[in-house]
Short mmCIF file of C-alpha atoms and ligand atoms in Angstrom, two decimals:
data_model
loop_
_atom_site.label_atom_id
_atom_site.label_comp_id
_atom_site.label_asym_id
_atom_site.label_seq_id
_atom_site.Cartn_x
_atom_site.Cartn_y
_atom_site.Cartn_z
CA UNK W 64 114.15 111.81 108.71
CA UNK W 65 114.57 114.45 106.24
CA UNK W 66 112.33 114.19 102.74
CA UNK W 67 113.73 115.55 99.85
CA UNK W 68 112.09 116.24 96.55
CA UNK W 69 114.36 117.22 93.34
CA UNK W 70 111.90 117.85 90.39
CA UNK W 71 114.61 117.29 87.66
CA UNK W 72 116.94 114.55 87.29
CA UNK W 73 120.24 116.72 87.47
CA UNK W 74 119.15 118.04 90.89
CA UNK W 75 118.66 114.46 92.11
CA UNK W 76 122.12 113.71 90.93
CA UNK W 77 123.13 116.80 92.62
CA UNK W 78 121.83 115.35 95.99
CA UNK W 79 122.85 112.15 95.67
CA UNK W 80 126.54 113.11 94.92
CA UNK W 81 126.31 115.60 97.77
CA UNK W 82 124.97 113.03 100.29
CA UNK W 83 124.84 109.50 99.47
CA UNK W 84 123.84 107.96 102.16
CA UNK W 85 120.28 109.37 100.99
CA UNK W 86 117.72 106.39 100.25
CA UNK W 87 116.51 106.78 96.79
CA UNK W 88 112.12 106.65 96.57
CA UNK W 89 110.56 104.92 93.69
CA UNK W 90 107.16 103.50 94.31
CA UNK W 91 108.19 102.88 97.87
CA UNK W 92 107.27 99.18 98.06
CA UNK W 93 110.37 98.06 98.84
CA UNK W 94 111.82 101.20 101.21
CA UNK W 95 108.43 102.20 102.63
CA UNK W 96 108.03 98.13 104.26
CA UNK W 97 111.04 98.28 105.53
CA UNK W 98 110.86 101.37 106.85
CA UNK W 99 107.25 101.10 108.63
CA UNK W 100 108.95 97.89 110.04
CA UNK W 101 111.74 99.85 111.55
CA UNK W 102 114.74 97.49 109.67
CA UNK W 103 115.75 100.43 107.91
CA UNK W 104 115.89 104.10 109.35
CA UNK W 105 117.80 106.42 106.74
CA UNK W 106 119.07 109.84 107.50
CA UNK W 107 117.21 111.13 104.70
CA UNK W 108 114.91 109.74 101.56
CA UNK W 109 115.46 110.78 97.69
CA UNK W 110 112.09 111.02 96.51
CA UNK W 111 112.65 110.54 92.89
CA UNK W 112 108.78 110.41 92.12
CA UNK W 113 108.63 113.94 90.87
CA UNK W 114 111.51 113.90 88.05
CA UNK W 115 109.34 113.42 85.08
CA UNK W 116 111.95 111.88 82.76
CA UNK W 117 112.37 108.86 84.84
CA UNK W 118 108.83 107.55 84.46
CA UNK W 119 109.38 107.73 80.46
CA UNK W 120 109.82 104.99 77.96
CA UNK W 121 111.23 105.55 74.37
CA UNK W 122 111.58 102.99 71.33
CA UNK W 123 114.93 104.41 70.01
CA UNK W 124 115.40 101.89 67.22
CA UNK W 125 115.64 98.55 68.08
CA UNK W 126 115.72 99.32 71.38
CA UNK W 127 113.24 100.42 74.07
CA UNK W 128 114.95 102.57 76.77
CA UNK W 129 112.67 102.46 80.34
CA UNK W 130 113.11 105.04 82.31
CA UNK W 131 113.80 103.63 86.17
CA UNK W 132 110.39 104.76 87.20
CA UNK W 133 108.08 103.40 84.77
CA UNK W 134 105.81 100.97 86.74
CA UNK W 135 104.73 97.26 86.15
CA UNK W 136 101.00 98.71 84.97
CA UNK W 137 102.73 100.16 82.20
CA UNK W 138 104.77 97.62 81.12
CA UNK W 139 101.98 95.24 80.75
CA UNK W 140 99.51 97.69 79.20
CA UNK W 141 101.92 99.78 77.07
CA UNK W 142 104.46 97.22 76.92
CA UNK W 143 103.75 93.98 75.86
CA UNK W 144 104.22 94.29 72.53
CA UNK W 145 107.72 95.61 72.44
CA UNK W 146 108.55 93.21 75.72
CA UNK W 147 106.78 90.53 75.94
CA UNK W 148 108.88 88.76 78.58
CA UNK W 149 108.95 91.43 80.81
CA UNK W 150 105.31 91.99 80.57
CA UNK W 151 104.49 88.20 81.66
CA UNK W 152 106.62 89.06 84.57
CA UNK W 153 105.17 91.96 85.47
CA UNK W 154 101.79 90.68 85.50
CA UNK W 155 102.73 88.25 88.61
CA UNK W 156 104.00 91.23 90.59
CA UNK W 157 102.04 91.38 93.58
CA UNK W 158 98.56 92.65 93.52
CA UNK W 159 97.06 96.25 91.48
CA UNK W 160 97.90 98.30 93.44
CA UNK W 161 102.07 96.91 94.24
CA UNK W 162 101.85 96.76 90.23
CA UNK W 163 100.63 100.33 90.08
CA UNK W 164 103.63 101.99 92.49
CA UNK W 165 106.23 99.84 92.07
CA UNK W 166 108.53 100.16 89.17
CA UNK W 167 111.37 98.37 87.21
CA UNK W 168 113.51 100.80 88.52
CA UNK W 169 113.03 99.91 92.15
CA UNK W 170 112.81 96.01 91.39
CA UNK W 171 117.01 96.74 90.38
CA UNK W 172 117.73 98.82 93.37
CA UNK W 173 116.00 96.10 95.75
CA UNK W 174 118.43 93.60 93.87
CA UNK W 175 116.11 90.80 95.63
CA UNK W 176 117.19 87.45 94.05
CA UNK W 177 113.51 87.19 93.89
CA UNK W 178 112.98 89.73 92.26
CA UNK W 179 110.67 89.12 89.05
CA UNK W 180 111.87 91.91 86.38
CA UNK W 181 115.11 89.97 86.38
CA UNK W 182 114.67 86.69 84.51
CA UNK W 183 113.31 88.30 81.39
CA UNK W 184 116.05 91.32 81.76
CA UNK W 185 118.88 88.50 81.99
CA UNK W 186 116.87 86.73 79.12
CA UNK W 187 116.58 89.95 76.81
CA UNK W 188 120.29 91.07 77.73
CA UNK W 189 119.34 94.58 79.15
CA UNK W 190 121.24 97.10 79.94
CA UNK W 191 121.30 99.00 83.26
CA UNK W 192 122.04 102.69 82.63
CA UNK W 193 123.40 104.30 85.67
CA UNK W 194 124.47 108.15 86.99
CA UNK W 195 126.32 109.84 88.91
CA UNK W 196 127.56 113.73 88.08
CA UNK W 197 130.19 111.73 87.56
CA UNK W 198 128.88 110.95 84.56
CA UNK W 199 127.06 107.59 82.73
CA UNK W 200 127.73 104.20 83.20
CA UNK W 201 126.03 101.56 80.74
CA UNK W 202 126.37 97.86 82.95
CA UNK W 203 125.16 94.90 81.29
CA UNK W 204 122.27 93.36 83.89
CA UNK W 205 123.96 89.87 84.03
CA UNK W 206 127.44 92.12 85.34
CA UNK W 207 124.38 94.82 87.77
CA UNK W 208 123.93 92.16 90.30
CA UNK W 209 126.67 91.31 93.25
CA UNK W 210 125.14 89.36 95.83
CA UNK W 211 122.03 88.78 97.73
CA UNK W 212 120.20 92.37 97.56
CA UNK W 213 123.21 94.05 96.25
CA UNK W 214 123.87 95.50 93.20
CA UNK W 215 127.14 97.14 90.78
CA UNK W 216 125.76 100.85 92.10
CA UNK W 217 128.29 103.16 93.58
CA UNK W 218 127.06 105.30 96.55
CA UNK W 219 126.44 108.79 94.56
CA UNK W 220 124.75 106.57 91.14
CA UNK W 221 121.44 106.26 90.12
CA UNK W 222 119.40 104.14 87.79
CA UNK W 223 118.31 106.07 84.95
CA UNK W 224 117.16 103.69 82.74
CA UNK W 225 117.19 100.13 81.26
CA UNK W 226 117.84 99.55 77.68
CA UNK W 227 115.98 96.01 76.04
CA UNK W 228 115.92 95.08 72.58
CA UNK W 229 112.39 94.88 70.98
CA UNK W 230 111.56 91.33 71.39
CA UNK W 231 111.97 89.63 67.67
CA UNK W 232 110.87 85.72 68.47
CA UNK W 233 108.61 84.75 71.87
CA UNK W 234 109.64 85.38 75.31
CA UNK W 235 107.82 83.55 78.15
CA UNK W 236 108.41 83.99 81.91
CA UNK W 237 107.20 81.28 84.37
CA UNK W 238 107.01 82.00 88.35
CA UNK W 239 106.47 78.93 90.81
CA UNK W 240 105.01 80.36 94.27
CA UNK W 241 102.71 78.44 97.23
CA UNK W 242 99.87 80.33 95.69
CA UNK W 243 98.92 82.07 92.77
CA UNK W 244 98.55 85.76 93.41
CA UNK W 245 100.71 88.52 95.95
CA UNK W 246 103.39 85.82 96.45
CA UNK W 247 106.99 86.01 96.37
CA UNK W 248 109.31 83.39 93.81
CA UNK W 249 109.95 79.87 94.96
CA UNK W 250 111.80 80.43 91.80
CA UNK W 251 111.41 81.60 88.93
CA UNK W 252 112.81 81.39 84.75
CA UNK W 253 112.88 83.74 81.94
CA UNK W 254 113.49 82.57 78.90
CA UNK W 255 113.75 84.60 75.13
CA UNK W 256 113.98 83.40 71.44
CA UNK W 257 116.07 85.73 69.16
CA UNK W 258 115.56 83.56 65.48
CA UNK W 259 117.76 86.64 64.00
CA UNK W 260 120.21 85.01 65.74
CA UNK W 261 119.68 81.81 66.46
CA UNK W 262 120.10 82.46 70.09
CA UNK W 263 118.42 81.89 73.34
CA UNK W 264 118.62 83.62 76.66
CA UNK W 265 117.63 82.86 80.26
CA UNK W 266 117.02 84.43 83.79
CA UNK W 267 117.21 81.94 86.52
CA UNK W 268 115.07 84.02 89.59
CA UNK W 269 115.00 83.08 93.44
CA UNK W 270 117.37 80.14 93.26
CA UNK W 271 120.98 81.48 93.49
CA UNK W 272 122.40 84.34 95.92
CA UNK W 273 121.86 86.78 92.50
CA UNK W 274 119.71 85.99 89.92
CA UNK W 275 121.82 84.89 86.86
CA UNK W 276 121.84 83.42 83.07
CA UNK W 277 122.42 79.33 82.09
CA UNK W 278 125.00 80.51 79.87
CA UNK W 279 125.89 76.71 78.46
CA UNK W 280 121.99 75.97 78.58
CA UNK W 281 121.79 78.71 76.63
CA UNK W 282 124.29 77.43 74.12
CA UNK W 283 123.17 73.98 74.29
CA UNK W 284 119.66 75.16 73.03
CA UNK W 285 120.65 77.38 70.74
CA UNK W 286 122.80 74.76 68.90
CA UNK W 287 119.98 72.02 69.43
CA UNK W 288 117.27 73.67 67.87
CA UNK W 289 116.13 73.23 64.05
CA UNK W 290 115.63 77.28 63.29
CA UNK W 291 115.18 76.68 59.63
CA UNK W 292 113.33 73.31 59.19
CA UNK W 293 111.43 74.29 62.59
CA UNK W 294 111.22 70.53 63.80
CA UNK W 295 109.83 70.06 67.05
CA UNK W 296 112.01 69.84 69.70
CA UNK W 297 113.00 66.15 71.26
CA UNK W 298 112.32 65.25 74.21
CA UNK W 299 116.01 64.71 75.01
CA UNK W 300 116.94 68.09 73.76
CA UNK W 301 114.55 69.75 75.93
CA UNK W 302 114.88 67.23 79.54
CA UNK W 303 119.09 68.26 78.80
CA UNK W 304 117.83 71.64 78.65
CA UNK W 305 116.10 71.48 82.28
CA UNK W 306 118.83 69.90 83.71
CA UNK W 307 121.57 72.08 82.24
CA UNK W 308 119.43 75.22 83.83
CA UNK W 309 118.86 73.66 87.04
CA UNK W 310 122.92 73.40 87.19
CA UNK W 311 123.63 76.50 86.23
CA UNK W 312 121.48 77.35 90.00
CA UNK W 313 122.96 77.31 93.41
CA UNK W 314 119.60 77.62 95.49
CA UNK W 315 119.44 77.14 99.52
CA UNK W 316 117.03 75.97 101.27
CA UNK W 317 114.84 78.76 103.07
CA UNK W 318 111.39 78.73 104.64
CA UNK W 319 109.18 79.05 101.24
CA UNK W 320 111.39 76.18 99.72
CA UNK W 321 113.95 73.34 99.66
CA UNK W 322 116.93 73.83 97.40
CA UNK W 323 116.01 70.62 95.58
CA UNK W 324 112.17 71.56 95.25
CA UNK W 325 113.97 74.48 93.40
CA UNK W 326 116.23 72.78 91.17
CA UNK W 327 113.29 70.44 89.78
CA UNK W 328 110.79 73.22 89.56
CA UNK W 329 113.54 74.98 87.39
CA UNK W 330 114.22 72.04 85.37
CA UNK W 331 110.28 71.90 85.02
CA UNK W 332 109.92 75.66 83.61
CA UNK W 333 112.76 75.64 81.70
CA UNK W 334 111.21 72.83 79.26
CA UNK W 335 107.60 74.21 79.49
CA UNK W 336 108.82 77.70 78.62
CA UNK W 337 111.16 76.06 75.94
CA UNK W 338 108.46 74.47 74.71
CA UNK W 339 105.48 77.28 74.76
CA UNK W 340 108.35 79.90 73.21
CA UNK W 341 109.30 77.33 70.09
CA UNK W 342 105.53 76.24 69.71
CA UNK W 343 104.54 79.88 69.09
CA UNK W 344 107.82 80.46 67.05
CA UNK W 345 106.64 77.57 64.48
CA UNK W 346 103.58 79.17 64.06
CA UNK W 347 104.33 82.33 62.73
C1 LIG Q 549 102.74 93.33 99.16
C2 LIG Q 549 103.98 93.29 98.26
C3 LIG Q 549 104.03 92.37 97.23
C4 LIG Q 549 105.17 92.32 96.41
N1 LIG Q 549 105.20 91.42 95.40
C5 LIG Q 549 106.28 91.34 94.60
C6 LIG Q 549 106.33 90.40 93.54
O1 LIG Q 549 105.41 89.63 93.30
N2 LIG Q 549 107.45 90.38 92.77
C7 LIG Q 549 108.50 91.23 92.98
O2 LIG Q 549 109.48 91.17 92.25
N3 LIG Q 549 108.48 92.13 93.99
C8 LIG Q 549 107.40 92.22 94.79
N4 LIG Q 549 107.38 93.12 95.82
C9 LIG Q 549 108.56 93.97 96.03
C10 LIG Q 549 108.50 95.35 95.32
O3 LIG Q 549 107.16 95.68 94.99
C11 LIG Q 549 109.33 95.34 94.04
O4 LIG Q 549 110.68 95.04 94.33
C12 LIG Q 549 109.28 96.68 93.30
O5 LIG Q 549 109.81 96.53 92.00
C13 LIG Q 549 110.02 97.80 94.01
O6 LIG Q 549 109.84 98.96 93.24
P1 LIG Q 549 109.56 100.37 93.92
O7 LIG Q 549 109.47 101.37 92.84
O8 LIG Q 549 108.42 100.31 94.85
O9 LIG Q 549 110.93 100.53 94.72
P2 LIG Q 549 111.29 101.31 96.08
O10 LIG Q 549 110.71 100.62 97.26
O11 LIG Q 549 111.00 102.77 95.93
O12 LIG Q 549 112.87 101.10 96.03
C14 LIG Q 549 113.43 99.79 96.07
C15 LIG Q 549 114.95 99.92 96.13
O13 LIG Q 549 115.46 100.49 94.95
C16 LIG Q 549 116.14 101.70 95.23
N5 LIG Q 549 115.83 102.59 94.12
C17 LIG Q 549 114.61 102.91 93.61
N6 LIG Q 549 114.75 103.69 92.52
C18 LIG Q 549 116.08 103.87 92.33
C19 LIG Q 549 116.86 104.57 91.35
N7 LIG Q 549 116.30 105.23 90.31
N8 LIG Q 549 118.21 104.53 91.47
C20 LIG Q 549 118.79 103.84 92.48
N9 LIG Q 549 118.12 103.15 93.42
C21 LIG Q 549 116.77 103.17 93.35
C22 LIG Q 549 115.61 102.16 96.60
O14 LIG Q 549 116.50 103.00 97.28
C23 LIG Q 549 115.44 100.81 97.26
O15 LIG Q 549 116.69 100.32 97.72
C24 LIG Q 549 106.25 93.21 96.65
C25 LIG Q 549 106.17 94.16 97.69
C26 LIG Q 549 105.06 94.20 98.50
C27 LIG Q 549 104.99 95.21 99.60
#
């Protein structure tokens, strides 16, 4: 297996437009398991660990761009200010040291439905910047994922960065697993309060064949909710929230859960996270 090693970002591009059947190397958590458990054997591996640009993160406005390397240690300790929903979801990655290699970047590329960076980038409506020498492709994250473990990349691209407003109401994330550390989604919900806007947005994780948005949940909500007088929210409001959520899911049943175990849990976190993110949103 051959290693390869650009040390800028145009030279990766370079290789990966030259031969794309390379494997592209983040943090390895992912490539290296599969690997050492021989389901994967690839020709060659793009270690992308040495272009500097890629483990970068910017605030450009009201924006943060996140370079496809940065890793989930940074998020939550330079991050959590700026993206708060992404932070809670990177804290329940794994254990240290899976939090220290592996990256946002590599979370995409996996495309696991699973996968816990993607609730609160559905929720935040990132942006998945791509390349190729081709040139730049911006795809919205709701449009990045295809099917189970695939994603919108052509064989030459590569993720360059993500693009996520700055948070401006609470985000929560909320993760059911069979225990409470180094486990993967049962399933899992991201949810985000934009008062500017009087909009909400979800992430539905680990309980449809990509992980996806409640679009009329989300407009349900958003219409249901007393922005200006700040009321709580009913209890009717937020049980039709659940349930809207848990339809907008199309879960299976697999070995670490029954499709309806999924559906209810969903139902579950979408009211508790409703409910946290509006509670803190009164107080301020
Ligand atoms: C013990 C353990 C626990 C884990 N726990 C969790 C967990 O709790 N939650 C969770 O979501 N995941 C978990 N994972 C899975 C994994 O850690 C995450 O998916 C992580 O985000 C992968 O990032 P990485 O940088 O290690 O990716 P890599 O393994 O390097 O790559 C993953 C995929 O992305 C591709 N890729 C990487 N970078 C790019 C790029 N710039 N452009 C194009 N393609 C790219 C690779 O080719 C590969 O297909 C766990 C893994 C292990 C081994």
């Amino acid at each position: 297996m051959e290693f390869l090693q650009p040390r800028t970002w145009a030279d990766a591009l370079a290789v990966k437009a030259e031969r794309p059947d390379t494997v592209p190397l983040a943090g390895g958590t992912d490539v290296m398991v599969e690997v050492n458990f021989d389901q994967s054997r690839p020709s060659a591996l793009l270690d992308l660990t040495r272009v500097d640009d890629l483990a970068a993160w910017a605030q450009e406005g009201d924006r943060v761009r996140l370079g496809a390397g940065v890793s989930y240690t940074r998020v939550i300790s330079e991050l959590g200010g700026q993206l708060p929903g992404l932070a809670k979801a990177s804290r329940t990655v794994g254990s240290p040291q899976i939090r220290n290699r592996g990256t946002i970047g590599g979370n995409l590329g996996a495309a696991s439905p699973a996968g816990d960076a993607h609730p609160p980038l559905l929720a935040a409506g990132a942006v998945v910047e791509v390349e190729s020498t081709r040139g730049l492709r911006e795809i919205p994250v709701s449009e990045f994922y295809t099917g189970v473990k695939r994603n919108a990349l052509a064989p030459d691209e590569l993720i360059k960065s993500i693009q996520i407003r700055v948070a401006t109401g609470p985000q929560e994330f909320s993760k059911i697993g069979t225990r409470n550390a180094m486990v993967i989604a049962v399933s899992s919900f991201g949810l985000a309060l934009f008062p500017d806007e009087q909009r909400v947005g979800t992430g539905i994780g680990s309980a449809a064949p990509t992980p996806r948005r409640a679009v009329e949940a989300e407009r349900f909500v958003a219409d249901a909710l007393d922005w200006d007088g700040l009321r709580p929210i009913d209890d009717d409001v937020a049980r039709r929230f659940g349930d809207l959520v848990a339809a907008a899911a199309a879960p299976i049943d697999d070995v670490r859960g029954t499709a309806r175990y999924r559906l209810h849990t969903l139902s579950v976190m979408a009211r508790r996270t409703l409910g946290w993110a509006w509670h803190a949103y009164r107080k301020v």
